[in-house]
């Protein structure tokens, strides 16, 4: 396993890609603060580094510092008692540098413990195969992009991931092929990052993501690009890291008490049976409570890990759309019998991020 120190040195030596001196200064300052144990100050410096590399024209520097940025955030978060944040940062780091290890003699015990927990989680998720990011990087979309002939169902196809509610309503009002074709032409032109070139790089990337999602996220008879995972992938691309694990008893937010082996009605039947066997034909309240506990209380629930699991996609800041105020967004997909397969848990960060990804990043048409 590579040691972090070797990796960081390699990043520093790539000075040719790091053209902004402020980036290097912030990076070195953060390293020094971590070494001195000034973790509160280091976190502020890391936030400044994150903001600096998020500026246009700093894409190369951002790619260089992303792994150590996540690592040092993990170290500092652990040191200040934010165990969950530390683990999430280390998960991100290991997603970028899977073979890395932590020097237990150089970093606090809390940081080492959080790193090892992250290592276990990454290991559990990685057992299913290569990462989505690595798989997509090697993916070649079959065929070429065909001209669109938009019909009434165009807006309910894969492009629905990009459509805003107002665009969806506008398209629904169109009734003739010419107006639909004009709408679609303007739709893609508004998202073309380089209008001066004959290609539309945004649309080409969209079509590639759709093809990958169809090939990898299909469920039952449905297209992969129309599933919850497919829609998130089409909007944001591959996550920094993705992992899957069984849902524990009482953990499923869709059913607060887990999957019970018996229901409340079973407890009522048991109470009635106990009363019938009693000489008085009644049961005391204490006996009723004991019966309820035996049939419906602790120990009566069981999670079926073969049918209940949670898949989490972690997106670090460098993969998030401009304007999103988060350092990391997790997309949580739940599978449970009677609930659905890979159902996105629609919390505010996830929905806000998806809305931001739908907004055109350029305006104007070729001409």
PDB file of C-alpha atoms in Angstrom, residues 140-245:
ATOM      1  CA  UNK A 140     -17.248   3.286 -25.135  1.00  0.00           C
ATOM      2  CA  UNK A 141     -20.748   4.084 -26.291  1.00  0.00           C
ATOM      3  CA  UNK A 142     -21.799   1.835 -29.176  1.00  0.00           C
ATOM      4  CA  UNK A 143     -22.904   3.474 -32.406  1.00  0.00           C
ATOM      5  CA  UNK A 144     -23.149   7.169 -33.230  1.00  0.00           C
ATOM      6  CA  UNK A 145     -25.585   9.825 -32.119  1.00  0.00           C
ATOM      7  CA  UNK A 146     -28.602   9.742 -34.417  1.00  0.00           C
ATOM      8  CA  UNK A 147     -30.634  12.828 -35.347  1.00  0.00           C
ATOM      9  CA  UNK A 148     -33.641  13.362 -33.106  1.00  0.00           C
ATOM     10  CA  UNK A 149     -37.198  13.214 -34.368  1.00  0.00           C
ATOM     11  CA  UNK A 150     -39.012  14.365 -31.240  1.00  0.00           C
ATOM     12  CA  UNK A 151     -42.553  13.133 -30.775  1.00  0.00           C
ATOM     13  CA  UNK A 152     -45.066  13.424 -27.962  1.00  0.00           C
ATOM     14  CA  UNK A 153     -43.043  11.028 -25.785  1.00  0.00           C
ATOM     15  CA  UNK A 154     -39.690  12.856 -26.117  1.00  0.00           C
ATOM     16  CA  UNK A 155     -40.110  14.572 -22.741  1.00  0.00           C
ATOM     17  CA  UNK A 156     -40.738  11.296 -20.904  1.00  0.00           C
ATOM     18  CA  UNK A 157     -37.597   9.642 -22.252  1.00  0.00           C
ATOM     19  CA  UNK A 158     -34.069   9.958 -20.821  1.00  0.00           C
ATOM     20  CA  UNK A 159     -34.085  13.717 -21.439  1.00  0.00           C
ATOM     21  CA  UNK A 160     -36.621  14.104 -18.640  1.00  0.00           C
ATOM     22  CA  UNK A 161     -33.651  14.059 -16.273  1.00  0.00           C
ATOM     23  CA  UNK A 162     -32.628  17.453 -17.700  1.00  0.00           C
ATOM     24  CA  UNK A 163     -36.032  19.061 -18.184  1.00  0.00           C
ATOM     25  CA  UNK A 164     -37.230  21.631 -15.688  1.00  0.00           C
ATOM     26  CA  UNK A 165     -40.890  21.648 -14.744  1.00  0.00           C
ATOM     27  CA  UNK A 166     -41.514  24.750 -16.880  1.00  0.00           C
ATOM     28  CA  UNK A 167     -39.773  23.167 -19.892  1.00  0.00           C
ATOM     29  CA  UNK A 168     -41.838  20.012 -19.445  1.00  0.00           C
ATOM     30  CA  UNK A 169     -45.077  22.023 -19.439  1.00  0.00           C
ATOM     31  CA  UNK A 170     -43.970  24.074 -22.439  1.00  0.00           C
ATOM     32  CA  UNK A 171     -43.189  20.979 -24.481  1.00  0.00           C
ATOM     33  CA  UNK A 172     -46.502  19.361 -23.531  1.00  0.00           C
ATOM     34  CA  UNK A 173     -48.342  22.319 -25.091  1.00  0.00           C
ATOM     35  CA  UNK A 174     -46.675  21.796 -28.483  1.00  0.00           C
ATOM     36  CA  UNK A 175     -48.805  19.866 -30.961  1.00  0.00           C
ATOM     37  CA  UNK A 176     -46.970  19.905 -34.306  1.00  0.00           C
ATOM     38  CA  UNK A 177     -43.623  18.372 -35.373  1.00  0.00           C
ATOM     39  CA  UNK A 178     -42.111  21.716 -36.442  1.00  0.00           C
ATOM     40  CA  UNK A 179     -42.610  23.443 -33.084  1.00  0.00           C
ATOM     41  CA  UNK A 180     -41.298  20.374 -31.240  1.00  0.00           C
ATOM     42  CA  UNK A 181     -38.229  20.256 -33.445  1.00  0.00           C
ATOM     43  CA  UNK A 182     -37.559  23.960 -32.827  1.00  0.00           C
ATOM     44  CA  UNK A 183     -37.953  23.445 -29.086  1.00  0.00           C
ATOM     45  CA  UNK A 184     -35.458  20.558 -29.066  1.00  0.00           C
ATOM     46  CA  UNK A 185     -32.947  22.477 -31.185  1.00  0.00           C
ATOM     47  CA  UNK A 186     -33.050  25.437 -28.795  1.00  0.00           C
ATOM     48  CA  UNK A 187     -32.964  23.080 -25.794  1.00  0.00           C
ATOM     49  CA  UNK A 188     -29.637  21.546 -26.820  1.00  0.00           C
ATOM     50  CA  UNK A 189     -28.186  24.827 -28.099  1.00  0.00           C
ATOM     51  CA  UNK A 190     -28.759  26.418 -24.679  1.00  0.00           C
ATOM     52  CA  UNK A 191     -26.581  23.689 -23.170  1.00  0.00           C
ATOM     53  CA  UNK A 192     -23.781  23.715 -25.740  1.00  0.00           C
ATOM     54  CA  UNK A 193     -20.567  24.716 -23.926  1.00  0.00           C
ATOM     55  CA  UNK A 194     -18.800  25.636 -27.192  1.00  0.00           C
ATOM     56  CA  UNK A 195     -21.326  27.115 -29.643  1.00  0.00           C
ATOM     57  CA  UNK A 196     -18.531  28.009 -32.047  1.00  0.00           C
ATOM     58  CA  UNK A 197     -17.765  24.324 -32.765  1.00  0.00           C
ATOM     59  CA  UNK A 198     -19.918  21.966 -34.875  1.00  0.00           C
ATOM     60  CA  UNK A 199     -20.153  19.451 -32.005  1.00  0.00           C
ATOM     61  CA  UNK A 200     -22.350  19.788 -28.944  1.00  0.00           C
ATOM     62  CA  UNK A 201     -20.120  18.332 -26.256  1.00  0.00           C
ATOM     63  CA  UNK A 202     -22.842  18.465 -23.623  1.00  0.00           C
ATOM     64  CA  UNK A 203     -25.285  16.443 -25.697  1.00  0.00           C
ATOM     65  CA  UNK A 204     -22.592  13.925 -26.646  1.00  0.00           C
ATOM     66  CA  UNK A 205     -21.766  13.384 -22.968  1.00  0.00           C
ATOM     67  CA  UNK A 206     -25.482  13.124 -22.175  1.00  0.00           C
ATOM     68  CA  UNK A 207     -25.960  10.424 -24.814  1.00  0.00           C
ATOM     69  CA  UNK A 208     -22.937   8.517 -23.493  1.00  0.00           C
ATOM     70  CA  UNK A 209     -24.289   8.626 -19.940  1.00  0.00           C
ATOM     71  CA  UNK A 210     -27.701   7.451 -21.152  1.00  0.00           C
ATOM     72  CA  UNK A 211     -26.142   4.514 -22.981  1.00  0.00           C
ATOM     73  CA  UNK A 212     -24.071   3.561 -19.921  1.00  0.00           C
ATOM     74  CA  UNK A 213     -27.075   3.837 -17.605  1.00  0.00           C
ATOM     75  CA  UNK A 214     -29.193   1.701 -19.934  1.00  0.00           C
ATOM     76  CA  UNK A 215     -26.458  -0.944 -19.940  1.00  0.00           C
ATOM     77  CA  UNK A 216     -25.805  -0.963 -16.183  1.00  0.00           C
ATOM     78  CA  UNK A 217     -28.832   0.257 -14.208  1.00  0.00           C
ATOM     79  CA  UNK A 218     -31.768  -1.464 -15.912  1.00  0.00           C
ATOM     80  CA  UNK A 219     -34.428  -2.856 -13.540  1.00  0.00           C
ATOM     81  CA  UNK A 220     -36.971  -5.459 -14.543  1.00  0.00           C
ATOM     82  CA  UNK A 221     -38.230  -4.316 -17.955  1.00  0.00           C
ATOM     83  CA  UNK A 222     -37.397  -0.622 -17.506  1.00  0.00           C
ATOM     84  CA  UNK A 223     -34.561   1.301 -19.145  1.00  0.00           C
ATOM     85  CA  UNK A 224     -31.620   1.975 -16.878  1.00  0.00           C
ATOM     86  CA  UNK A 225     -31.566   5.691 -17.725  1.00  0.00           C
ATOM     87  CA  UNK A 226     -35.150   6.042 -16.428  1.00  0.00           C
ATOM     88  CA  UNK A 227     -34.454   4.513 -12.990  1.00  0.00           C
ATOM     89  CA  UNK A 228     -33.567   6.664  -9.987  1.00  0.00           C
ATOM     90  CA  UNK A 229     -29.921   5.660 -10.218  1.00  0.00           C
ATOM     91  CA  UNK A 230     -29.940   6.252 -13.959  1.00  0.00           C
ATOM     92  CA  UNK A 231     -31.395   9.750 -13.610  1.00  0.00           C
ATOM     93  CA  UNK A 232     -28.784  10.728 -11.001  1.00  0.00           C
ATOM     94  CA  UNK A 233     -26.043   9.303 -13.227  1.00  0.00           C
ATOM     95  CA  UNK A 234     -27.291  11.156 -16.310  1.00  0.00           C
ATOM     96  CA  UNK A 235     -27.337  14.422 -14.361  1.00  0.00           C
ATOM     97  CA  UNK A 236     -24.068  14.123 -12.431  1.00  0.00           C
ATOM     98  CA  UNK A 237     -22.014  11.379 -14.028  1.00  0.00           C
ATOM     99  CA  UNK A 238     -20.143   8.747 -11.996  1.00  0.00           C
ATOM    100  CA  UNK A 239     -19.890   9.323  -8.232  1.00  0.00           C
ATOM    101  CA  UNK A 240     -16.626   9.733  -6.361  1.00  0.00           C
ATOM    102  CA  UNK A 241     -17.416   6.512  -4.551  1.00  0.00           C
ATOM    103  CA  UNK A 242     -20.346   4.105  -4.356  1.00  0.00           C
ATOM    104  CA  UNK A 243     -20.969   1.397  -1.744  1.00  0.00           C
ATOM    105  CA  UNK A 244     -23.726  -1.043  -0.841  1.00  0.00           C
ATOM    106  CA  UNK A 245     -24.567  -2.735   2.440  1.00  0.00           C
TER     107      UNK A 245
END
